[in-house]
CSV table of C-alpha atoms and ligand atoms in Angstrom, one decimal:
chain,number,residue,atom,x,y,z
L,1240,MET,CA,-3.7,31.3,18.1
L,1241,SER,CA,-6.9,30.8,16.1
L,1242,ILE,CA,-7.0,29.1,12.1
L,1243,THR,CA,-7.9,33.3,11.5
L,1244,ASP,CA,-5.6,34.6,13.7
L,1245,ALA,CA,-3.1,33.0,11.6
L,1246,LYS,CA,-3.4,35.3,8.9
L,1247,ILE,CA,-1.0,37.8,10.4
L,1248,ALA,CA,2.1,35.3,11.4
L,1249,THR,CA,5.1,34.8,9.7
L,1250,LEU,CA,6.1,31.4,8.2
L,1251,ALA,CA,7.9,29.3,10.7
L,1252,ILE,CA,10.1,28.5,7.3
L,1253,ASP,CA,10.5,32.6,7.0
L,1254,GLY,CA,12.1,32.6,10.0
L,1255,GLY,CA,8.2,33.3,11.8
L,1256,GLU,CA,7.4,31.0,15.2
L,1257,PRO,CA,5.8,27.6,14.1
L,1258,ILE,CA,2.9,27.0,15.1
L,1259,ARG,CA,4.6,23.8,17.4
L,1260,SER,CA,7.8,23.4,19.3
L,1261,ALA,CA,10.4,21.3,19.6
L,1262,GLU,CA,9.4,19.7,22.5
L,1263,GLN,CA,5.8,18.6,21.2
L,1264,ARG,CA,6.1,15.0,20.3
L,1265,TRP,CA,3.9,13.4,17.4
L,1266,PRO,CA,3.2,9.3,17.6
L,1267,VAL,CA,6.9,7.3,16.9
L,1268,TRP,CA,6.5,4.9,14.0
L,1269,PRO,CA,6.1,1.7,13.7
L,1270,GLU,CA,4.1,1.2,17.5
L,1271,PRO,CA,5.3,-2.2,19.0
L,1272,ALA,CA,2.1,-4.2,19.9
L,1273,PRO,CA,1.7,-6.1,23.3
L,1274,GLY,CA,3.6,-10.2,22.6
L,1275,ALA,CA,5.7,-8.6,19.8
L,1276,ALA,CA,9.0,-9.2,21.7
L,1277,GLN,CA,7.2,-12.1,23.7
L,1278,ASN,CA,6.8,-13.9,20.0
L,1279,LEU,CA,10.6,-12.5,18.7
L,1280,GLU,CA,11.8,-14.1,21.2
L,1281,ALA,CA,10.2,-17.2,21.4
L,1282,VAL,CA,11.4,-17.6,17.2
L,1283,LEU,CA,14.7,-17.1,18.1
L,1284,HIS,CA,14.8,-20.3,20.1
L,1285,SER,CA,12.6,-22.4,18.5
L,1286,GLY,CA,14.7,-24.0,16.2
L,1287,ARG,CA,12.5,-23.3,13.3
L,1288,TRP,CA,13.0,-19.3,12.0
L,1289,ALA,CA,11.9,-20.2,8.1
L,1290,ILE,CA,8.6,-22.2,7.0
L,1291,SER,CA,11.4,-24.7,5.0
L,1292,SER,CA,12.6,-25.3,8.4
L,1293,PRO,CA,12.1,-28.9,10.0
L,1294,LEU,CA,8.9,-30.1,11.1
L,1295,GLY,CA,8.0,-28.6,15.0
L,1296,SER,CA,5.8,-29.4,18.1
L,1297,THR,CA,3.6,-26.2,17.6
L,1298,GLU,CA,2.7,-24.4,14.4
L,1299,LEU,CA,4.9,-21.9,12.1
L,1300,PHE,CA,4.2,-17.5,13.3
L,1301,GLU,CA,3.4,-17.3,9.5
L,1302,ARG,CA,0.5,-20.3,9.4
L,1303,THR,CA,-1.1,-18.5,12.3
L,1304,PHE,CA,-0.6,-14.8,11.2
L,1305,ALA,CA,-1.9,-16.2,7.6
L,1306,GLN,CA,-4.9,-17.4,9.2
L,1307,SER,CA,-5.7,-14.5,11.5
L,1308,PHE,CA,-4.8,-12.5,8.4
L,1309,ALA,CA,-7.6,-13.9,5.9
L,1310,ASN,CA,-10.0,-13.9,8.6
L,1311,TYR,CA,-9.3,-9.9,8.8
L,1312,VAL,CA,-9.6,-9.9,4.9
L,1313,GLY,CA,-12.6,-12.1,4.6
L,1314,VAL,CA,-11.1,-14.5,2.5
L,1315,ARG,CA,-10.5,-18.3,2.4
L,1316,HIS,CA,-6.6,-17.8,1.8
L,1317,CYS,CA,-4.1,-16.0,2.7
L,1318,ILE,CA,0.0,-16.9,1.1
L,1319,PRO,CA,2.2,-14.9,3.4
L,1320,VAL,CA,5.3,-13.2,1.5
L,1321,ASP,CA,8.6,-11.4,1.7
L,1322,HIS,CA,7.6,-8.4,0.6
L,1323,GLY,CA,4.7,-6.5,-1.1
L,1324,SER,CA,6.2,-6.8,-4.3
L,1325,SER,CA,6.8,-10.4,-4.6
L,1326,ALA,CA,2.8,-10.8,-3.9
L,1327,LEU,CA,2.1,-8.6,-6.7
L,1328,VAL,CA,4.8,-10.8,-8.6
L,1329,VAL,CA,3.5,-14.3,-8.1
L,1330,ALA,CA,-0.6,-13.2,-7.9
L,1331,LEU,CA,0.2,-12.5,-11.8
L,1332,GLU,CA,2.9,-15.5,-12.4
L,1333,SER,CA,-0.5,-17.2,-11.1
L,1334,LEU,CA,-2.8,-15.9,-14.0
L,1335,GLY,CA,-0.5,-18.2,-16.3
L,1336,LEU,CA,-0.8,-15.6,-18.8
L,1337,ASP,CA,1.9,-15.4,-21.6
L,1338,PHE,CA,5.6,-14.2,-21.2
L,1339,GLY,CA,4.8,-10.1,-22.8
L,1340,ASP,CA,1.3,-10.1,-22.3
L,1341,ARG,CA,0.1,-6.7,-21.2
L,1342,VAL,CA,-1.2,-5.1,-17.5
L,1343,LEU,CA,-2.9,-1.6,-17.1
L,1344,VAL,CA,-1.3,-0.1,-14.0
L,1345,PRO,CA,-2.7,3.1,-12.7
L,1346,GLY,CA,-0.5,6.6,-12.7
L,1347,LEU,CA,-0.8,7.5,-9.1
L,1348,THR,CA,0.9,4.6,-6.9
L,1349,TRP,CA,4.5,3.5,-5.7
L,1350,VAL,CA,6.9,1.9,-8.9
L,1351,ALA,CA,6.3,-1.8,-7.6
L,1352,SER,CA,3.1,-1.5,-9.1
L,1353,ALA,CA,4.3,-1.3,-12.8
L,1354,SER,CA,8.0,-3.2,-11.8
L,1355,ALA,CA,6.2,-6.3,-10.6
L,1356,ALA,CA,4.7,-6.6,-14.1
L,1357,LEU,CA,7.8,-6.5,-15.5
L,1358,ARG,CA,9.6,-9.4,-13.0
L,1359,ALA,CA,6.6,-11.1,-14.2
L,1360,GLY,CA,7.3,-11.1,-18.0
L,1361,LEU,CA,4.5,-8.2,-18.6
L,1362,VAL,CA,4.6,-5.1,-20.3
L,1363,PRO,CA,2.8,-2.3,-18.0
L,1364,VAL,CA,0.2,-0.2,-19.3
L,1365,LEU,CA,0.0,3.4,-17.7
L,1366,VAL,CA,-3.5,4.9,-17.5
L,1367,ASP,CA,-4.9,7.5,-15.4
L,1368,VAL,CA,-6.7,7.9,-11.9
L,1369,ASP,CA,-10.0,8.9,-11.2
L,1370,PRO,CA,-10.4,13.0,-10.9
L,1371,VAL,CA,-12.7,12.1,-7.0
L,1372,THR,CA,-10.6,8.4,-5.5
L,1373,GLY,CA,-7.1,9.2,-7.4
L,1374,CYS,CA,-7.8,5.2,-8.3
L,1375,LEU,CA,-7.9,3.7,-11.5
L,1376,GLY,CA,-11.8,3.9,-12.4
L,1377,ALA,CA,-13.6,2.3,-14.8
L,1378,ASP,CA,-13.3,4.8,-17.4
L,1379,ASN,CA,-9.9,3.9,-17.3
L,1380,LEU,CA,-9.9,1.0,-18.2
L,1381,ASP,CA,-8.1,1.0,-21.6
L,1382,LEU,CA,-10.0,-1.4,-24.0
L,1383,THR,CA,-7.6,-0.9,-26.9
L,1384,VAL,CA,-4.5,-2.3,-26.1
L,1385,ASN,CA,-5.3,-6.0,-25.4
L,1386,ALA,CA,-4.9,-5.9,-21.6
L,1387,LYS,CA,-4.6,-9.1,-19.7
L,1388,ALA,CA,-4.8,-7.9,-16.2
L,1389,ALA,CA,-5.1,-4.8,-14.5
L,1390,VAL,CA,-3.0,-3.5,-11.2
L,1391,VAL,CA,-5.9,-2.0,-8.6
L,1392,VAL,CA,-4.1,0.1,-6.4
L,1393,HIS,CA,-6.2,1.6,-3.1
L,1394,TRP,CA,-4.6,4.7,-3.5
L,1395,SER,CA,-3.3,6.9,0.1
L,1396,CYS,CA,-7.0,6.6,1.7
L,1397,CYS,CA,-9.1,5.4,-1.1
L,1398,MET,CA,-10.0,2.6,-2.6
L,1399,ALA,CA,-10.9,1.7,-6.3
L,1400,ASP,CA,-14.5,1.3,-7.4
L,1401,VAL,CA,-13.6,-3.2,-8.5
L,1402,PRO,CA,-17.0,-4.2,-8.7
L,1403,ALA,CA,-17.4,-1.7,-11.5
L,1404,LEU,CA,-13.9,-2.4,-12.7
L,1405,VAL,CA,-14.1,-5.9,-12.6
L,1406,ALA,CA,-17.5,-5.7,-14.2
L,1407,ALA,CA,-16.4,-3.2,-17.0
L,1408,GLY,CA,-12.7,-5.2,-17.8
L,1409,ALA,CA,-14.4,-9.1,-17.8
L,1410,PRO,CA,-16.1,-9.1,-21.4
L,1411,HIS,CA,-12.5,-8.3,-22.3
L,1412,GLY,CA,-11.0,-10.8,-20.2
L,1413,ILE,CA,-9.2,-8.4,-18.0
L,1414,ALA,CA,-8.5,-10.2,-14.6
L,1415,MET,CA,-8.3,-7.4,-11.6
L,1416,ILE,CA,-5.2,-7.7,-8.9
L,1417,GLU,CA,-5.9,-5.6,-5.8
L,1418,ASP,CA,-2.9,-3.8,-4.9
L,1419,CYS,CA,-4.0,-3.5,-0.8
L,1420,ALA,CA,-0.1,-2.2,-0.1
L,1421,GLN,CA,-2.1,1.1,1.4
L,1422,ALA,CA,-5.4,-0.2,2.0
L,1423,HIS,CA,-5.2,-2.8,4.7
L,1424,GLY,CA,-8.3,-3.4,6.3
L,1425,ALA,CA,-10.3,-0.9,3.8
L,1426,GLU,CA,-13.8,-1.7,2.7
L,1427,TRP,CA,-16.1,-1.2,0.3
L,1428,GLY,CA,-19.7,-2.0,0.5
L,1429,GLY,CA,-18.4,-4.3,3.9
L,1430,ARG,CA,-16.4,-6.4,1.1
L,1431,GLY,CA,-13.2,-5.7,2.1
L,1432,ALA,CA,-10.1,-4.4,0.0
L,1433,GLY,CA,-8.2,-7.8,-1.7
L,1434,THR,CA,-11.3,-10.1,-1.7
L,1435,MET,CA,-13.4,-8.5,-5.1
L,1436,GLY,CA,-11.2,-9.1,-7.7
L,1437,GLN,CA,-9.3,-12.3,-8.8
L,1438,LEU,CA,-6.7,-11.5,-5.7
L,1439,GLY,CA,-5.4,-9.2,-3.3
L,1440,CYS,CA,-2.0,-8.1,-2.4
L,1441,PHE,CA,-0.6,-6.6,0.6
L,1442,SER,CA,2.7,-5.3,2.0
L,1443,PHE,CA,4.4,-5.5,5.3
L,1444,GLN,CA,6.7,-2.6,4.4
L,1445,HIS,CA,7.9,-1.1,7.4
L,1446,GLY,CA,6.0,2.3,6.5
L,1447,LYS,CA,1.9,0.4,6.5
L,1448,VAL,CA,-0.3,0.4,8.2
L,1449,LEU,CA,0.6,-3.4,9.2
L,1450,SER,CA,4.1,-3.6,9.0
L,1451,ALA,CA,7.1,-6.4,9.8
L,1452,GLY,CA,10.2,-3.8,8.8
L,1453,GLU,CA,9.4,-6.5,5.4
L,1454,GLY,CA,6.9,-9.0,4.8
L,1455,GLY,CA,4.0,-9.5,2.1
L,1456,ALA,CA,1.1,-11.0,1.0
L,1457,VAL,CA,-1.4,-12.8,-1.5
L,1458,VAL,CA,-5.2,-13.4,-0.5
L,1459,SER,CA,-7.2,-15.5,-2.4
L,1460,ASN,CA,-10.8,-17.7,-2.6
L,1461,SER,CA,-9.5,-20.0,-5.0
L,1462,ASP,CA,-8.1,-23.0,-3.3
L,1463,SER,CA,-6.1,-24.3,-6.2
L,1464,ARG,CA,-4.9,-21.1,-6.7
L,1465,ALA,CA,-3.5,-20.5,-3.5
L,1466,HIS,CA,-2.1,-23.5,-3.9
L,1467,THR,CA,0.0,-22.4,-6.9
L,1468,LEU,CA,0.7,-19.7,-4.7
L,1469,GLN,CA,1.8,-21.2,-2.4
L,1470,GLU,CA,4.1,-23.1,-5.1
L,1471,LEU,CA,5.6,-19.8,-6.7
L,1472,ARG,CA,6.6,-18.8,-3.5
L,1473,ALA,CA,8.6,-21.3,-2.1
L,1474,ASP,CA,10.8,-22.7,-4.6
L,1475,SER,CA,8.2,-25.5,-6.0
L,1476,ARG,CA,7.5,-26.5,-2.8
L,1477,SER,CA,3.9,-26.2,-0.9
L,1478,TYR,CA,2.7,-27.0,3.2
L,1479,ARG,CA,3.0,-31.0,3.6
L,1480,LYS,CA,-1.1,-32.8,4.5
L,1481,ASP,CA,0.0,-35.7,5.6
L,1482,ARG,CA,1.9,-35.2,9.8
L,1483,GLY,CA,5.2,-36.3,8.1
L,1484,ARG,CA,8.5,-37.7,10.5
L,1485,ARG,CA,10.4,-35.7,12.7
L,1486,GLY,CA,13.1,-34.1,10.4
L,1487,GLU,CA,11.2,-33.5,7.8
L,1488,LEU,CA,9.9,-30.8,6.8
L,1489,GLU,CA,7.0,-28.1,6.6
L,1490,VAL,CA,6.8,-27.6,3.1
L,1491,ILE,CA,7.0,-30.3,0.5
L,1492,GLU,CA,8.1,-30.5,-3.4
L,1493,THR,CA,5.0,-30.7,-5.1
L,1494,ALA,CA,6.2,-28.8,-8.3
L,1495,THR,CA,3.4,-28.6,-10.1
L,1496,THR,CA,4.4,-24.8,-10.8
L,1497,MET,CA,7.6,-23.2,-10.9
L,1498,GLY,CA,8.6,-21.2,-8.1
L,1499,SER,CA,10.8,-18.6,-6.8
L,1500,ASN,CA,12.1,-18.2,-2.8
L,1501,PHE,CA,10.0,-15.2,-1.6
L,1502,CYS,CA,9.4,-16.6,1.9
L,1503,ILE,CA,9.3,-14.6,4.9
L,1504,SER,CA,11.1,-15.5,7.3
L,1505,GLU,CA,9.4,-16.6,10.7
L,1506,PHE,CA,10.7,-13.7,12.7
L,1507,ASN,CA,9.2,-11.3,10.7
L,1508,SER,CA,5.6,-13.7,10.9
L,1509,ALA,CA,5.8,-13.5,14.8
L,1510,VAL,CA,6.0,-9.2,14.6
L,1511,LEU,CA,3.2,-9.6,12.0
L,1512,CYS,CA,0.8,-11.8,15.0
L,1513,ALA,CA,1.3,-9.4,17.2
L,1514,GLN,CA,0.8,-5.7,14.9
L,1515,LEU,CA,-2.9,-7.9,13.8
L,1516,GLY,CA,-3.6,-7.4,17.7
L,1517,ILE,CA,-3.4,-3.1,17.6
L,1518,LEU,CA,-4.5,-2.8,13.8
L,1519,GLN,CA,-8.4,-2.0,14.5
L,1520,GLN,CA,-7.8,0.1,17.3
L,1521,GLN,CA,-5.3,2.1,14.6
L,1522,HIS,CA,-7.6,2.6,12.3
L,1523,GLU,CA,-10.2,4.0,14.7
L,1524,ARG,CA,-8.3,6.0,15.3
L,1525,ARG,CA,-6.5,7.9,12.7
L,1526,ASN,CA,-10.1,7.7,11.5
L,1527,GLY,CA,-11.5,9.5,13.8
L,1528,ASN,CA,-8.7,11.9,13.3
L,1529,HIS,CA,-9.5,12.4,9.9
L,1530,ARG,CA,-13.1,13.1,10.2
L,1531,LEU,CA,-12.4,16.0,12.4
L,1532,LEU,CA,-9.2,17.0,10.5
L,1533,THR,CA,-11.3,17.2,7.2
L,1534,SER,CA,-14.3,19.0,9.4
L,1535,LEU,CA,-11.8,21.9,10.5
L,1536,LEU,CA,-10.0,22.5,7.3
L,1537,ALA,CA,-13.7,22.7,5.6
L,1538,GLU,CA,-13.6,26.4,7.4
L,1539,VAL,CA,-10.3,26.9,5.0
L,1540,ASP,CA,-10.3,28.4,1.6
L,1541,GLY,CA,-8.6,27.1,-1.3
L,1542,VAL,CA,-7.4,23.5,0.9
L,1543,SER,CA,-9.6,20.0,1.3
L,1544,VAL,CA,-8.6,16.5,2.7
L,1545,LEU,CA,-9.0,13.6,0.2
L,1546,GLN,CA,-12.7,12.0,0.6
L,1547,PRO,CA,-13.6,8.5,-0.3
L,1548,ALA,CA,-16.3,7.6,-2.3
L,1549,PRO,CA,-19.5,6.7,-0.7
L,1550,GLU,CA,-19.3,3.2,-1.4
L,1551,GLN,CA,-16.7,2.9,0.4
L,1552,SER,CA,-17.6,1.9,3.9
L,1553,ARG,CA,-14.5,1.7,6.0
L,1554,MET,CA,-11.4,3.7,5.5
L,1555,SER,CA,-7.9,2.4,5.6
L,1556,ILE,CA,-5.3,6.0,5.7
L,1557,TYR,CA,-2.2,5.0,4.5
L,1558,GLU,CA,-1.2,8.3,3.9
L,1559,LEU,CA,-3.4,11.9,4.3
L,1560,PRO,CA,-3.7,13.9,1.4
L,1561,LEU,CA,-4.6,17.7,1.5
L,1562,ILE,CA,-5.7,19.4,-1.7
L,1563,PHE,CA,-4.2,22.8,-2.6
L,1564,ASP,CA,-6.6,24.1,-5.2
L,1565,PRO,CA,-5.7,27.1,-5.9
L,1566,LEU,CA,-1.5,26.5,-5.1
L,1567,PRO,CA,-1.5,29.2,-2.5
L,1568,ARG,CA,0.9,32.5,-3.3
L,1569,GLY,CA,2.4,30.2,-6.1
L,1570,MET,CA,4.4,27.9,-4.2
L,1571,ASN,CA,4.7,24.1,-5.6
L,1572,VAL,CA,3.6,21.2,-3.4
L,1573,VAL,CA,7.5,20.4,-2.2
L,1574,GLN,CA,7.0,24.4,-0.6
L,1575,LEU,CA,3.9,23.6,0.7
L,1576,GLY,CA,5.4,20.1,2.1
L,1577,GLU,CA,8.5,22.0,3.6
L,1578,ALA,CA,6.4,25.2,5.4
L,1579,LEU,CA,3.8,22.3,7.1
L,1580,THR,CA,6.3,20.5,8.1
L,1581,ALA,CA,8.3,23.9,9.6
L,1582,GLU,CA,5.2,24.7,11.1
L,1583,LEU,CA,4.8,21.4,12.5
L,1584,GLY,CA,7.2,18.9,13.4
L,1585,THR,CA,6.6,15.9,11.3
L,1586,ALA,CA,6.5,15.7,7.7
L,1587,PHE,CA,5.0,16.5,4.9
L,1588,TYR,CA,5.7,15.6,1.7
L,1589,PRO,CA,4.0,15.7,-2.0
L,1590,THR,CA,3.3,11.9,-3.2
L,1591,ASP,CA,4.9,9.5,-4.9
L,1592,ALA,CA,5.8,11.2,-8.7
L,1593,PRO,CA,3.2,9.3,-11.0
L,1594,LEU,CA,4.6,6.7,-12.7
L,1595,HIS,CA,5.1,8.4,-16.0
L,1596,THR,CA,7.4,10.7,-14.8
L,1597,SER,CA,9.3,8.2,-11.7
L,1598,ARG,CA,13.0,8.0,-12.2
L,1599,LEU,CA,12.4,4.6,-10.4
L,1600,LEU,CA,10.6,3.6,-13.8
L,1601,ARG,CA,13.3,3.4,-16.3
L,1602,PRO,CA,13.0,-0.4,-17.8
L,1603,TRP,CA,15.5,0.2,-20.7
L,1604,ASN,CA,18.5,0.6,-18.2
L,1605,LYS,CA,18.0,-3.4,-17.0
L,1606,ARG,CA,19.3,-4.9,-20.4
L,1607,THR,CA,17.3,-7.8,-19.3
L,1608,LEU,CA,13.9,-6.7,-19.6
L,1609,ARG,CA,15.0,-5.5,-23.3
L,1610,PRO,CA,12.3,-8.2,-25.5
L,1611,LEU,CA,9.8,-5.7,-22.4
L,1612,THR,CA,11.1,-2.8,-22.7
L,1613,ASP,CA,10.2,-2.3,-26.5
L,1614,ASP,CA,6.9,-2.7,-25.9
L,1615,PHE,CA,6.6,-0.3,-22.3
L,1616,MET,CA,8.0,2.4,-24.7
L,1617,ALA,CA,5.9,1.9,-27.3
L,1618,VAL,CA,2.6,1.3,-25.7
L,1619,ASN,CA,3.1,4.3,-23.4
L,1620,GLN,CA,4.6,7.3,-25.7
L,1621,GLY,CA,2.3,9.7,-26.0
L,1622,ARG,CA,0.0,8.5,-23.2
L,1623,ARG,CA,-1.7,11.2,-21.5
L,1624,PHE,CA,-2.5,11.4,-17.3
L,1625,PRO,CA,-4.6,14.7,-16.3
L,1626,ASN,CA,-5.4,13.9,-13.6
L,1627,SER,CA,-2.7,11.4,-11.8
L,1628,ASP,CA,-0.9,15.2,-12.5
L,1629,PHE,CA,-3.2,16.6,-10.9
L,1630,PHE,CA,-2.9,14.8,-8.1
L,1631,ALA,CA,1.3,14.7,-8.1
L,1632,ASP,CA,0.8,19.0,-8.4
L,1633,HIS,CA,-1.7,19.7,-6.0
L,1634,SER,CA,-1.6,17.0,-2.9
L,1635,VAL,CA,0.6,17.0,0.3
L,1636,VAL,CA,0.3,14.0,2.5
L,1637,THR,CA,1.2,12.9,5.9
L,1638,HIS,CA,1.8,9.8,7.1
L,1639,HIS,CA,-0.5,7.9,9.1
L,1640,SER,CA,1.4,7.9,12.4
L,1641,THR,CA,0.9,12.1,12.3
L,1642,LEU,CA,-3.2,10.9,12.5
L,1643,LEU,CA,-2.4,9.0,15.8
L,1644,ALA,CA,-1.8,11.7,17.3
L,1645,GLU,CA,-4.3,13.2,19.7
L,1646,GLU,CA,-7.3,14.9,18.4
L,1647,ARG,CA,-5.9,18.6,19.9
L,1648,ASP,CA,-3.7,17.6,17.3
L,1649,MET,CA,-5.5,17.9,14.7
L,1650,TYR,CA,-6.4,21.7,15.2
L,1651,ASP,CA,-2.3,21.9,15.4
L,1652,ILE,CA,-2.5,21.5,11.3
L,1653,ALA,CA,-5.6,23.1,10.6
L,1654,GLU,CA,-4.4,25.9,12.1
L,1655,ALA,CA,-0.7,25.6,10.0
L,1656,VAL,CA,-2.4,24.8,7.0
L,1657,ALA,CA,-4.5,28.1,7.4
L,1658,LYS,CA,-1.2,30.0,8.3
L,1659,VAL,CA,0.4,28.7,5.0
L,1660,ILE,CA,-2.5,28.9,2.7
L,1661,ALA,CA,-2.7,33.0,4.1
L,1662,GLY,CA,1.0,33.1,4.3
S,2598,LIG,C1,0.9,0.9,-3.9
S,2598,LIG,C2,1.9,0.0,-3.8
S,2598,LIG,N1,2.3,-1.7,-4.0
S,2598,LIG,C3,3.1,-2.7,-3.7
S,2598,LIG,C4,4.5,-2.2,-2.7
S,2598,LIG,C5,5.4,-2.3,-2.8
S,2598,LIG,O1,5.6,-2.9,-1.4
S,2598,LIG,P1,7.1,-3.8,-0.3
S,2598,LIG,O2,8.0,-2.2,-0.5
S,2598,LIG,O3,6.4,-4.3,0.2
S,2598,LIG,O4,7.9,-4.1,-2.3
S,2598,LIG,C6,4.1,-0.6,-2.8
S,2598,LIG,C7,5.3,-0.1,-1.0
S,2598,LIG,O5,5.3,0.9,-0.8
S,2598,LIG,C8,3.1,0.5,-2.5
S,2598,LIG,O6,3.2,1.1,-1.5
């Protein structure tokens, strides 16, 4: 059936024949990389399952991964941690701010971008996003609330204009922390996501393009900040510089900054070492399919594929937003997602609720956050988020693994979208 024929068909969700049969499979995620099982086996028998293990004769997978990922991103230091959320917590802590200082956080992101600020003793101030990219733009920087930092989220497949944000924020003392949980390997004018602000934070959670099930990392070009970050994530300990004696630990109590335990396990680092080896080819496949789908859907009125700003020189697609404007036949994005899922047999769904409406961001439910919550409620009252609301009300997304499929599968997606719009 062609995109034009789609006009006459009954939707699968209404009992019609779906575009794809149940036998037509989509790529399974995550995709274990060659060498992952071997690396896991090596950790299992190494006698070193943590970075706080006794010294050994080989390099820890954590060290190997940190170096490889720093090279991949184009930065001097990478400090792996246990979650992307922890990366944000220690990155914010490393700024040395005061308890209760304010941090700007865009409306369109996962809750961790804001809850990390609370965990670091700071108050998230929610701000709207750029109408084209869905990311924080220089125009969205609220300079009236005396914010000391901003969590700059690179959202779905688009990057924020970090150089413009740095230029606008620096005169006001606003430090830029890049939240790259959805942007591993993305580039802006040839500069890697995570390298343009003060610090870059990554997640390696299950659904991310680089995954170990759970995991995260902070990247930085500053030697002194890298040392602080090591201490912040390992109970005030950092890697020893001497060779040490048999039985001594890899990390020693340098203790210049009080830390907590946010260490990544050696098992996760072992998986990451292998997964990094296939990331580039996965990007190429997804980005090629993004281009194809963009051209196919250019033929269909009422929908567009979210496109990055022209300055973004490489895409990293975490979720692919299809923007429906106007919404067809009075459907909302939940219904559109269900209709597309029924046609295609892979999940299409609304994007995360913007933070000002999110059920996941209710700090008043946690009594220990109370001193921060009072200011959180006061400073966020009455704020407006028209662009975040537009994206939430008009986007249906699919996970990046859908774009790891074959080119011919993109024709099915385009056909299903046309069918759903035509009704
Ligand atoms: C933008 C963003 N920031 C932070 C996080 C938190 O990462 P993690 O789940 O690894 O803690 C995520 C994960 O979904 C995210 O998408």
